[in-house]
Short mmCIF file of N, CA, C and O in Angstrom, two decimals:
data_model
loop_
_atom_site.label_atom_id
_atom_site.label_comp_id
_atom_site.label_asym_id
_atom_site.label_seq_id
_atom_site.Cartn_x
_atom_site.Cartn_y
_atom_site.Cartn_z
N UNK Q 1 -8.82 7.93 -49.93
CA UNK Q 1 -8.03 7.37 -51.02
C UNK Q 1 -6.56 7.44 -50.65
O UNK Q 1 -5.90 8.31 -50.08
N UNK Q 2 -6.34 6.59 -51.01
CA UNK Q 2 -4.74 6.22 -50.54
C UNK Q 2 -3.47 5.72 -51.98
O UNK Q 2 -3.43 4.61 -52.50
N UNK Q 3 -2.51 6.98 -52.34
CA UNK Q 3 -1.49 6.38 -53.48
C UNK Q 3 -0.11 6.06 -53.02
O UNK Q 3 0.35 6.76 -52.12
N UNK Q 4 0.49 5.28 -53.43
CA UNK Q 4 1.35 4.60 -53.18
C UNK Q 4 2.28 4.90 -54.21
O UNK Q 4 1.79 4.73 -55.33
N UNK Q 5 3.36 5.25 -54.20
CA UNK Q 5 4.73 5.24 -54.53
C UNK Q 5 5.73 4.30 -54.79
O UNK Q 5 6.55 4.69 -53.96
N UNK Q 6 6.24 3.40 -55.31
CA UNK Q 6 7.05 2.68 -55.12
C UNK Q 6 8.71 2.98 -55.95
O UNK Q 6 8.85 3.06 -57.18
N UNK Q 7 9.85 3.11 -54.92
CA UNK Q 7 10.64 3.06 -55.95
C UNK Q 7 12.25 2.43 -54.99
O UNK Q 7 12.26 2.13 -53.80
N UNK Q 8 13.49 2.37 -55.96
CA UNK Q 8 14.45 1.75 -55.57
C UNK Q 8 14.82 0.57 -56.07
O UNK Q 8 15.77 0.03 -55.50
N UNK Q 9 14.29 -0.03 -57.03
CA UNK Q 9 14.25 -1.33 -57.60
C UNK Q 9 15.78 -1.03 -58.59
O UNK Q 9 16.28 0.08 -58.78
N UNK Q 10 16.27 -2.25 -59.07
CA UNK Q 10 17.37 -2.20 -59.91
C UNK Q 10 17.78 -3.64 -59.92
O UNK Q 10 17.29 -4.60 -59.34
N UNK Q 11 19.03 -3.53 -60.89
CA UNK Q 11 19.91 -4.62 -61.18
C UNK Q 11 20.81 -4.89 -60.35
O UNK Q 11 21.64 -4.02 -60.11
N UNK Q 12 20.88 -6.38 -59.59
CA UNK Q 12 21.78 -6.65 -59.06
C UNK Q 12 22.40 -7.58 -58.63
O UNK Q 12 21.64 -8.54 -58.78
N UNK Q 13 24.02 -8.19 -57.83
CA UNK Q 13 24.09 -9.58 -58.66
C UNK Q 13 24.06 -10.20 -57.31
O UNK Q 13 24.45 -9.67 -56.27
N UNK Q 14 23.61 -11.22 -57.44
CA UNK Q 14 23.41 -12.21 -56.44
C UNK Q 14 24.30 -11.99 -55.33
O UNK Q 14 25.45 -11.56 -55.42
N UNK Q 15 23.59 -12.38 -54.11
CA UNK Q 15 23.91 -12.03 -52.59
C UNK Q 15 24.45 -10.54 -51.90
O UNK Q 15 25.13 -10.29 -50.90
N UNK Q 16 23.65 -9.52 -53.16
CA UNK Q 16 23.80 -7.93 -53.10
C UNK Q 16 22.80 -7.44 -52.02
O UNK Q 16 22.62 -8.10 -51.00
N UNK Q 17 22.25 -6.44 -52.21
CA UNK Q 17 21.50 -6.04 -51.38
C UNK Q 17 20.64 -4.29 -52.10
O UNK Q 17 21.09 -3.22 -52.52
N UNK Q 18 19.82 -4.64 -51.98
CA UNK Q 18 18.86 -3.19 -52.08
C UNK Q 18 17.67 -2.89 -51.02
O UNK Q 18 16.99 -3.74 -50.45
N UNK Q 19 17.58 -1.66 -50.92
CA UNK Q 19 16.51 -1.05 -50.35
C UNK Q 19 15.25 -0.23 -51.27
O UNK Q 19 15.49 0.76 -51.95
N UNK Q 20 13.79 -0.91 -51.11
CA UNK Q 20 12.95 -0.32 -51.40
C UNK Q 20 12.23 0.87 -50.44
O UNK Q 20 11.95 0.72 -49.25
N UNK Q 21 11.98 2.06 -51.23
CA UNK Q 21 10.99 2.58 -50.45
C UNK Q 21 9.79 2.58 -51.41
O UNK Q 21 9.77 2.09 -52.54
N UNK Q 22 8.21 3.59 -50.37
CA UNK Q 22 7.51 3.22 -50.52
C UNK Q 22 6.71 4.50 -50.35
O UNK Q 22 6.10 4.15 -49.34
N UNK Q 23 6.27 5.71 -50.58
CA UNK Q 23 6.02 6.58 -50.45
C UNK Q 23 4.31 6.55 -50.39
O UNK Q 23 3.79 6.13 -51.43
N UNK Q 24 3.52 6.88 -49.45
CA UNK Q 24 2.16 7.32 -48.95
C UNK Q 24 1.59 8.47 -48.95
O UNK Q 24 1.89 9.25 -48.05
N UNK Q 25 0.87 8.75 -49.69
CA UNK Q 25 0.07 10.16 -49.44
C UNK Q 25 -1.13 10.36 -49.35
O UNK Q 25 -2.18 10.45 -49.99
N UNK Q 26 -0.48 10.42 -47.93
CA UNK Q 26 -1.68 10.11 -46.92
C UNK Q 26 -1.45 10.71 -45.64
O UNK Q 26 -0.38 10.48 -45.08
N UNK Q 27 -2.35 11.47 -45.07
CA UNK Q 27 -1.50 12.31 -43.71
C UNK Q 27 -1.88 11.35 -42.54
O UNK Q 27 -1.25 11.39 -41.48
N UNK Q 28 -3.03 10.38 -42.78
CA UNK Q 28 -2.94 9.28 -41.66
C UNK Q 28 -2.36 8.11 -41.91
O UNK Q 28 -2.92 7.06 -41.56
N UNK Q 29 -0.97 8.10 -42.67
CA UNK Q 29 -0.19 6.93 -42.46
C UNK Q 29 -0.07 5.64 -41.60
O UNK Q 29 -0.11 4.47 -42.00
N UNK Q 30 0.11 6.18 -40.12
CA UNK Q 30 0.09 5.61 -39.04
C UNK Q 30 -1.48 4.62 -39.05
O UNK Q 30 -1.61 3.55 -38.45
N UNK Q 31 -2.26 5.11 -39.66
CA UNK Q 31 -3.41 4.29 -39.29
C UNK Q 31 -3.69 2.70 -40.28
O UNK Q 31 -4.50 1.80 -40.04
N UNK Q 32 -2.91 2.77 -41.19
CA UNK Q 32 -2.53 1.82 -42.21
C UNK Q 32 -1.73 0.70 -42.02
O UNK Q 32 -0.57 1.08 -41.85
N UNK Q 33 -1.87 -0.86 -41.94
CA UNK Q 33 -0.84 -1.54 -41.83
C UNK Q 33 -0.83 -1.92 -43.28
O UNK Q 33 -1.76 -2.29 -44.00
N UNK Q 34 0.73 -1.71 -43.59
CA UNK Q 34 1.99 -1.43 -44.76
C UNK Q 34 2.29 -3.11 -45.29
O UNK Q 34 2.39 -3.97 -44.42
N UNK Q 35 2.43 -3.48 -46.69
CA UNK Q 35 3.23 -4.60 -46.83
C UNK Q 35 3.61 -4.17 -48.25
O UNK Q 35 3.26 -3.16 -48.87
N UNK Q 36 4.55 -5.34 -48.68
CA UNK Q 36 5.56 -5.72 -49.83
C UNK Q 36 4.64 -7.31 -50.57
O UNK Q 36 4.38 -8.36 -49.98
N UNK Q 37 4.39 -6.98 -51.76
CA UNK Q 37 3.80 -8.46 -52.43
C UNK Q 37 5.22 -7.90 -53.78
O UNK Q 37 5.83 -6.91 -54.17
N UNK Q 38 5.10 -9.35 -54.01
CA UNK Q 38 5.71 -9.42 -55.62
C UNK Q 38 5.16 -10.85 -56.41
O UNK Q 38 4.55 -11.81 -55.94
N UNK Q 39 5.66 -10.58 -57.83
CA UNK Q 39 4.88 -11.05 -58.93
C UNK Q 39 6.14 -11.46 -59.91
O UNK Q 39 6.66 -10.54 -60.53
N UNK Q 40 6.65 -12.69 -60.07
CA UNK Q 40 7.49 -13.19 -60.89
C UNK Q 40 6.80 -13.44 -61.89
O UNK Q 40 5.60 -13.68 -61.74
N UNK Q 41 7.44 -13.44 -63.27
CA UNK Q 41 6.59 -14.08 -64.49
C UNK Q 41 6.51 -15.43 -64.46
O UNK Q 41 7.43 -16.16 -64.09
N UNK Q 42 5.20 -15.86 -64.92
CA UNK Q 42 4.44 -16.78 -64.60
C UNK Q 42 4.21 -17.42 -63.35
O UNK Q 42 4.27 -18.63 -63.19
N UNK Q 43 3.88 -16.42 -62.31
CA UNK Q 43 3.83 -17.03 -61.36
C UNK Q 43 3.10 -16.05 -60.67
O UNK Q 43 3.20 -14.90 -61.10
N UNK Q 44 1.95 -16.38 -59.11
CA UNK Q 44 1.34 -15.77 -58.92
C UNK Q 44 0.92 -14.76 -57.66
O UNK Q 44 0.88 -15.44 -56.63
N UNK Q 45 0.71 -13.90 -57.49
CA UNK Q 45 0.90 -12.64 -56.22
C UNK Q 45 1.53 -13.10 -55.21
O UNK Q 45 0.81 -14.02 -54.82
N UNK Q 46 2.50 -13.03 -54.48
CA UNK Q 46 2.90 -13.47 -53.46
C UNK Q 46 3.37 -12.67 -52.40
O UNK Q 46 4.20 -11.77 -52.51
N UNK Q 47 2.74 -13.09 -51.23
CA UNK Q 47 3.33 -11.78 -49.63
C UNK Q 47 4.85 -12.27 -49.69
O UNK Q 47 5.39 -13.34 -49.95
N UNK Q 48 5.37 -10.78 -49.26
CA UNK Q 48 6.96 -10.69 -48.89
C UNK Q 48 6.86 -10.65 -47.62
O UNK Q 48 7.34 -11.44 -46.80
N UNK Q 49 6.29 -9.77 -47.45
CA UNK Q 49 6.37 -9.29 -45.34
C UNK Q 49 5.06 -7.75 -45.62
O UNK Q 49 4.69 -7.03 -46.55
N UNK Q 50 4.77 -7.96 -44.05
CA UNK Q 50 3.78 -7.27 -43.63
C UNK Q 50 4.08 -6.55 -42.25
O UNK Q 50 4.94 -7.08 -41.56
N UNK Q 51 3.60 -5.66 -41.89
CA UNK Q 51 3.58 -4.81 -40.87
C UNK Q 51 2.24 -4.00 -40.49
O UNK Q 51 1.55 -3.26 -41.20
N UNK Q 52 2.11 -4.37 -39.19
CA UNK Q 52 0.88 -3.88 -38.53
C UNK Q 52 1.34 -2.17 -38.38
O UNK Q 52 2.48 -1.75 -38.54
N UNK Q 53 0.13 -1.36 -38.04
CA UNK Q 53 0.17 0.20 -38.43
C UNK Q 53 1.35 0.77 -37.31
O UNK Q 53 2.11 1.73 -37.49
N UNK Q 54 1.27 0.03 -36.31
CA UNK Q 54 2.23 0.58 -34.99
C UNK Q 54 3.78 -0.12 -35.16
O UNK Q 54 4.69 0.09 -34.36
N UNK Q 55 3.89 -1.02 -36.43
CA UNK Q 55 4.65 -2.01 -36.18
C UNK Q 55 5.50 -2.76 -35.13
O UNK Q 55 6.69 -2.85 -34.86
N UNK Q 56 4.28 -3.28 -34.66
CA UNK Q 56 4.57 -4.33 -33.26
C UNK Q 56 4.59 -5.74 -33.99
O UNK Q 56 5.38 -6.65 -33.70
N UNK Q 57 3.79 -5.79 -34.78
CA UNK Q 57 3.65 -7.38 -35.67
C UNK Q 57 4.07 -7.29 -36.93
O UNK Q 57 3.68 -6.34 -37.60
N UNK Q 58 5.14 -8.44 -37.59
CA UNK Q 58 5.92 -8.34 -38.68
C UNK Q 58 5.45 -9.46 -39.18
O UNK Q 58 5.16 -10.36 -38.39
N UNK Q 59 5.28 -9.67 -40.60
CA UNK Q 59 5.16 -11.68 -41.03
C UNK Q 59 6.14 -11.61 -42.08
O UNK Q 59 6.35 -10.69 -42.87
N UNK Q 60 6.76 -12.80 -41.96
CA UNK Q 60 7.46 -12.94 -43.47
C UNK Q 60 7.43 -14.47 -43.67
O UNK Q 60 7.59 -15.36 -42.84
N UNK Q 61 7.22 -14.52 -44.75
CA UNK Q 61 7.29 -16.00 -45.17
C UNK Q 61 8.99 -16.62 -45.09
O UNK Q 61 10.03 -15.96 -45.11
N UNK Q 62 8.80 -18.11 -45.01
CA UNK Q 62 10.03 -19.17 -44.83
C UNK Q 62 11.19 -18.46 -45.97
O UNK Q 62 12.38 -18.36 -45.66
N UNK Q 63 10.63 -17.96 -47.42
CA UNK Q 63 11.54 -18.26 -48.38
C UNK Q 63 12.30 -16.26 -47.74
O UNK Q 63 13.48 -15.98 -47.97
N UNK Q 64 11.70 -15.61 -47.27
CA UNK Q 64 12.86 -14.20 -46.89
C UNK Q 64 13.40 -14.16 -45.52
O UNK Q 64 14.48 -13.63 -45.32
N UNK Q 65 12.62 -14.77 -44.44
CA UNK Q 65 12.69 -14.62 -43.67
C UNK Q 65 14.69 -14.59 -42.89
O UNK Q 65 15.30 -15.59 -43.28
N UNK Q 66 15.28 -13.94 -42.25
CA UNK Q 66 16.70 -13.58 -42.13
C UNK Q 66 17.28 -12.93 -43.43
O UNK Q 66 18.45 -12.54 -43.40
N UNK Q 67 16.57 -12.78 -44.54
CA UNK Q 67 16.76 -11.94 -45.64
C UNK Q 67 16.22 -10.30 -45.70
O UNK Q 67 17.01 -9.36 -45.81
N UNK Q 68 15.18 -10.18 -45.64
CA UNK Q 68 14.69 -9.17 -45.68
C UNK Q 68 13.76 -8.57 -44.27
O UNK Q 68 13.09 -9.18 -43.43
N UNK Q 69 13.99 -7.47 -44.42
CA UNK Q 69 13.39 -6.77 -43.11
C UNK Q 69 12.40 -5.60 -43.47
O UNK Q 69 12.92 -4.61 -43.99
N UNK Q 70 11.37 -5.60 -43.31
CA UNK Q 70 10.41 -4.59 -43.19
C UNK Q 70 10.59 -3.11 -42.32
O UNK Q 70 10.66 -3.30 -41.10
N UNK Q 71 10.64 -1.99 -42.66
CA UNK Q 71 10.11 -0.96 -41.40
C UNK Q 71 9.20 0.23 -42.00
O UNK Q 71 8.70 0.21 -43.13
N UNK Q 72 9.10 0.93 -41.35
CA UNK Q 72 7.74 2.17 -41.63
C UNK Q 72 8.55 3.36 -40.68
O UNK Q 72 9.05 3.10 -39.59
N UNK Q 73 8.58 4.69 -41.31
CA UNK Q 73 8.83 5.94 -40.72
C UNK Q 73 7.28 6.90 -40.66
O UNK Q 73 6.85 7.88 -41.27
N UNK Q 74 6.89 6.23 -39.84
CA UNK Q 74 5.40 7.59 -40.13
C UNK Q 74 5.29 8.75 -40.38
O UNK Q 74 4.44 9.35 -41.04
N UNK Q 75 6.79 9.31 -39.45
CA UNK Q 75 6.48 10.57 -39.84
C UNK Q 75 6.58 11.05 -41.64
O UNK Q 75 5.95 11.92 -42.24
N UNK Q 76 7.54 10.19 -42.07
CA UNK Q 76 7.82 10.49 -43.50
C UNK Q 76 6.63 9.76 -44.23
O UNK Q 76 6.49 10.08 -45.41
N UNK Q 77 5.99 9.08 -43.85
CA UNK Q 77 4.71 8.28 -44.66
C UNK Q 77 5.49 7.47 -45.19
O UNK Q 77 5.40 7.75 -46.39
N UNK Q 78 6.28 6.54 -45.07
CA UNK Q 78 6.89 5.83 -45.51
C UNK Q 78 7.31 4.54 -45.13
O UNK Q 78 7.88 4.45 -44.04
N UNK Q 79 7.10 3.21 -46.01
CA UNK Q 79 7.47 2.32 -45.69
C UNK Q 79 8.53 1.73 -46.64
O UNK Q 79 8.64 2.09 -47.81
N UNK Q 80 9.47 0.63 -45.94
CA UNK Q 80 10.99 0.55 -46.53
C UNK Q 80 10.88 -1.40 -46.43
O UNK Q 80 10.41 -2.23 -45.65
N UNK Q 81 11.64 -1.41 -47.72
CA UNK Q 81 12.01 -3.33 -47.52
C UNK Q 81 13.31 -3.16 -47.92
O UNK Q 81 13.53 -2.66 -49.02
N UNK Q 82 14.59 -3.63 -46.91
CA UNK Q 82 15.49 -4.11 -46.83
C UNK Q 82 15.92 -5.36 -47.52
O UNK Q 82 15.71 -6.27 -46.72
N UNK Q 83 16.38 -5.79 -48.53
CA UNK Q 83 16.75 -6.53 -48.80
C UNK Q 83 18.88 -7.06 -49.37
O UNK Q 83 19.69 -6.66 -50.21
N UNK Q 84 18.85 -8.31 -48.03
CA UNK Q 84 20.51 -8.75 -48.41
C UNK Q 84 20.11 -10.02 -48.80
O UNK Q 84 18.99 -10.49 -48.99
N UNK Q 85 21.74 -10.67 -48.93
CA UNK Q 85 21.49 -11.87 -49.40
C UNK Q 85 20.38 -12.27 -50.49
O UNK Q 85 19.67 -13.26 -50.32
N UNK Q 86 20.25 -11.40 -51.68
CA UNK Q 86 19.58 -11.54 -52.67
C UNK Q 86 20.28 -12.39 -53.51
O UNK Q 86 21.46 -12.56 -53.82
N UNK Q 87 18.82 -13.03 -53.88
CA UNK Q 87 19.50 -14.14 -55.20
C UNK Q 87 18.12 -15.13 -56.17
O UNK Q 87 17.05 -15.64 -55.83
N UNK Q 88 18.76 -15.03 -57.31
CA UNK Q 88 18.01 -14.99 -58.83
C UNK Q 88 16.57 -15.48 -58.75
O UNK Q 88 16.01 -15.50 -59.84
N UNK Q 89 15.77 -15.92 -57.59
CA UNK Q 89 14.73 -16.69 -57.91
C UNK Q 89 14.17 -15.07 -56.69
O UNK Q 89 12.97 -15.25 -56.48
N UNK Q 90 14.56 -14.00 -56.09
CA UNK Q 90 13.77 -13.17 -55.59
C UNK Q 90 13.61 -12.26 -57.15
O UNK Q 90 12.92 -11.24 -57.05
N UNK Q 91 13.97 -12.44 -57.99
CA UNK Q 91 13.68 -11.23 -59.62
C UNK Q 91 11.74 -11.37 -59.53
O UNK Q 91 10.97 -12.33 -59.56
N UNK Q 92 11.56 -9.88 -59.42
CA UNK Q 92 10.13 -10.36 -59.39
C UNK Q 92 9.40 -8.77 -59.38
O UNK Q 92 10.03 -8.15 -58.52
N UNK Q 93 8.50 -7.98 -59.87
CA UNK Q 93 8.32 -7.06 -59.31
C UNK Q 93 7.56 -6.82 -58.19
O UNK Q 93 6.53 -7.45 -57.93
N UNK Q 94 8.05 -5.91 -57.48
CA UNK Q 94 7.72 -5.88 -56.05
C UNK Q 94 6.44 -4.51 -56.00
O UNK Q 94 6.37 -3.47 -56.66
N UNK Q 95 5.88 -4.84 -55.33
CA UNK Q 95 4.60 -3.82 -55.14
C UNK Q 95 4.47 -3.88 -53.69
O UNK Q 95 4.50 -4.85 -52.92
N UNK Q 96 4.29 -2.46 -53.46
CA UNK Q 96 3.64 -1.83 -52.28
C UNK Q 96 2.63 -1.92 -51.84
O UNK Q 96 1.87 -1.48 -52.71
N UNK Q 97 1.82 -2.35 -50.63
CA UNK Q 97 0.44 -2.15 -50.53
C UNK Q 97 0.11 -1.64 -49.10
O UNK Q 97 1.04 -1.62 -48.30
N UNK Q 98 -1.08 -1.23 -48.70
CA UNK Q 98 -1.88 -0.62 -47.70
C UNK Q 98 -3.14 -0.82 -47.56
O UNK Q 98 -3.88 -0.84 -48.55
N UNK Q 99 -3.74 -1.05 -45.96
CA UNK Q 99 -4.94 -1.61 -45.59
C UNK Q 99 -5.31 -1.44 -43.94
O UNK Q 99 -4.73 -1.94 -42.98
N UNK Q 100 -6.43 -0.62 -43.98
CA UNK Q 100 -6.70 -0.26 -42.27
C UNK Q 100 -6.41 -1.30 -41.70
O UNK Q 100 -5.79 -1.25 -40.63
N UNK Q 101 -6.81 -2.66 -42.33
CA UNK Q 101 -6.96 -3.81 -40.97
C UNK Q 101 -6.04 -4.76 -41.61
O UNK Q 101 -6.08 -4.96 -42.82
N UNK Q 102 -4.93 -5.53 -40.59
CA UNK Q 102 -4.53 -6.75 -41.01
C UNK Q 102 -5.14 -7.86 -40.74
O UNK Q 102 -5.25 -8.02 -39.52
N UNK Q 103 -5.59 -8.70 -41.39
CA UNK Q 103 -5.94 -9.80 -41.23
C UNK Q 103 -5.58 -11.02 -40.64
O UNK Q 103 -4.39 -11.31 -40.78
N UNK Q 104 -6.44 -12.00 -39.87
CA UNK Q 104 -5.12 -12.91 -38.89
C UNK Q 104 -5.87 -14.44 -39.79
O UNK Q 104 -7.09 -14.53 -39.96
N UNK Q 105 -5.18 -15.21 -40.13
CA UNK Q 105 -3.35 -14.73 -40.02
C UNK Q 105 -3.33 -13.97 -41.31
O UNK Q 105 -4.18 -13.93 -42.19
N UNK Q 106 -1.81 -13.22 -41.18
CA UNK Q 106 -1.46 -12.14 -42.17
C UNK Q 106 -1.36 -12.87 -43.48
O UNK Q 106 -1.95 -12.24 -44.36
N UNK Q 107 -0.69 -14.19 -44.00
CA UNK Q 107 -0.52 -14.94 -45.34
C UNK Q 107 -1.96 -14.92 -45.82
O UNK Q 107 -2.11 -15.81 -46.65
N UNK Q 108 -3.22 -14.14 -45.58
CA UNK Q 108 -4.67 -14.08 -46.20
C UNK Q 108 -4.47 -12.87 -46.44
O UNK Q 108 -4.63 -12.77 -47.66
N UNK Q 109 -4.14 -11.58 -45.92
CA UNK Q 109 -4.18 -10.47 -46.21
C UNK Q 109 -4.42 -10.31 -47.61
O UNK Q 109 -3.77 -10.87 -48.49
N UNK Q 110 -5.38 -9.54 -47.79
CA UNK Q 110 -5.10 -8.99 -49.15
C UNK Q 110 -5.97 -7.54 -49.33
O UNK Q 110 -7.16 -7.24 -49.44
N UNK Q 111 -4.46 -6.66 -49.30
CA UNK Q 111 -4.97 -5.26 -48.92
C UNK Q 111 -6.04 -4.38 -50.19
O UNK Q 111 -6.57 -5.03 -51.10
N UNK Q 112 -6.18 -3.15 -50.08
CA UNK Q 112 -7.45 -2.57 -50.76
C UNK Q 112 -6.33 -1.83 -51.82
O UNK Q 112 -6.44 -2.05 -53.03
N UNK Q 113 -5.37 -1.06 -51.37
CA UNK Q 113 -4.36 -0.38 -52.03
C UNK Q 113 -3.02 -0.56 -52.21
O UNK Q 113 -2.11 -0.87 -51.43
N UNK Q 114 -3.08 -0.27 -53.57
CA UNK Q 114 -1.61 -0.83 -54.37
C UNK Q 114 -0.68 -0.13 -54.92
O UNK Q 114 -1.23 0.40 -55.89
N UNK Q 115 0.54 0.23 -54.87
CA UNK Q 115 1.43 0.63 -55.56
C UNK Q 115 1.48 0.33 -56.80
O UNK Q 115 0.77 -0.65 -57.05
N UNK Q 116 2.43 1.11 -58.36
CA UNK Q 116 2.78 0.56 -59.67
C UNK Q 116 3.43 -0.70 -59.57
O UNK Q 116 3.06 -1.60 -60.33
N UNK Q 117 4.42 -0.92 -58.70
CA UNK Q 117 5.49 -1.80 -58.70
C UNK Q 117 6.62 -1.22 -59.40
O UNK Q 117 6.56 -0.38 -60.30
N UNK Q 118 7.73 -1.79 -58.89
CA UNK Q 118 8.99 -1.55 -59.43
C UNK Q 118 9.85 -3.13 -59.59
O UNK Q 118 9.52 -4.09 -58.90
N UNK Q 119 10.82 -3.18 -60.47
CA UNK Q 119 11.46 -4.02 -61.09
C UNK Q 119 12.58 -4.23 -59.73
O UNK Q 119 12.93 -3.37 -58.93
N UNK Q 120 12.94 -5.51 -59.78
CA UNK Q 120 13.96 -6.19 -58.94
C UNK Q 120 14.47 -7.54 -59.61
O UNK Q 120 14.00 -8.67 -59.50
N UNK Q 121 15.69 -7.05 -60.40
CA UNK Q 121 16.36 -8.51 -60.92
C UNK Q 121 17.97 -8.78 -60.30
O UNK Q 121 18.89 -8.10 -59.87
N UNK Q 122 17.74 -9.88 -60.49
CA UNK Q 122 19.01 -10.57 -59.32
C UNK Q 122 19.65 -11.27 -60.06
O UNK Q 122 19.04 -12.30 -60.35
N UNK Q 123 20.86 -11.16 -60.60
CA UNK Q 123 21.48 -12.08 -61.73
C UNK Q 123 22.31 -13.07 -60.91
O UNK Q 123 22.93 -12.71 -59.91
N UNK Q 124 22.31 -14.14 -61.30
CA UNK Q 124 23.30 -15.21 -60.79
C UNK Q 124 24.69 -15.23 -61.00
O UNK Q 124 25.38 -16.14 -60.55
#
């Protein structure tokens, strides 16, 4: 069993920048590849970026991609989303997730374990 942590979310104004972390407790971290989904109202699950367990392989979709950056500290069990250049249409809550295997291609993934989510609004 695997719980997930999520926190770092907040208010902030367009083309700001925040960092999520992502807390695992789990002493085989490393064996998990890590991602970021979020969930705007009315609208439906969507991948941010993904990372394989060694992070050698990263995905991010067209709409973050030079925006946001993924990484993982194993030793801390922890995975992190970087986010600059934020702006009003990323407001969405963001959730953590985890899954032995990534799936190819990664935009199918859809991992076993989930974080609460935390809030991320981006005012214009």
């Amino acid at each position: 069993q695997v719980q997930l942590v999520e926190s770092g979310g907040g208010l902030v104004q367009a083309g700001g920048s925040l960092r999520l972390s992502c807390a695992a407790s789990v002493r085989t971290f490393s064996n998990y590849a890590m991602g970021w989904f979020r969930q705007a109202p009315g609208k439906e699950r969507e991948l941010v970026v993904a990372i394989t367990w060694r992070g050698l392989t990263t995905y991010y979709p067209d709409s973050v991609k030079g925006r946001f950056t993924i990484s993982r500290d194993n030793d801390k069990s922890t995975v992190y989303l970087q986010m600059n250049s934020l702006k009003p249409e990323d407001t969405a809550v963001y959730y953590c997730a985890a899954d032995p295997i990534m799936t190819t291609p990664p935009s199918m993934w859809s991992p076993r374990y989930w974080g609460q989510g935390t809030q991320v609004t981006v005012s214009s």
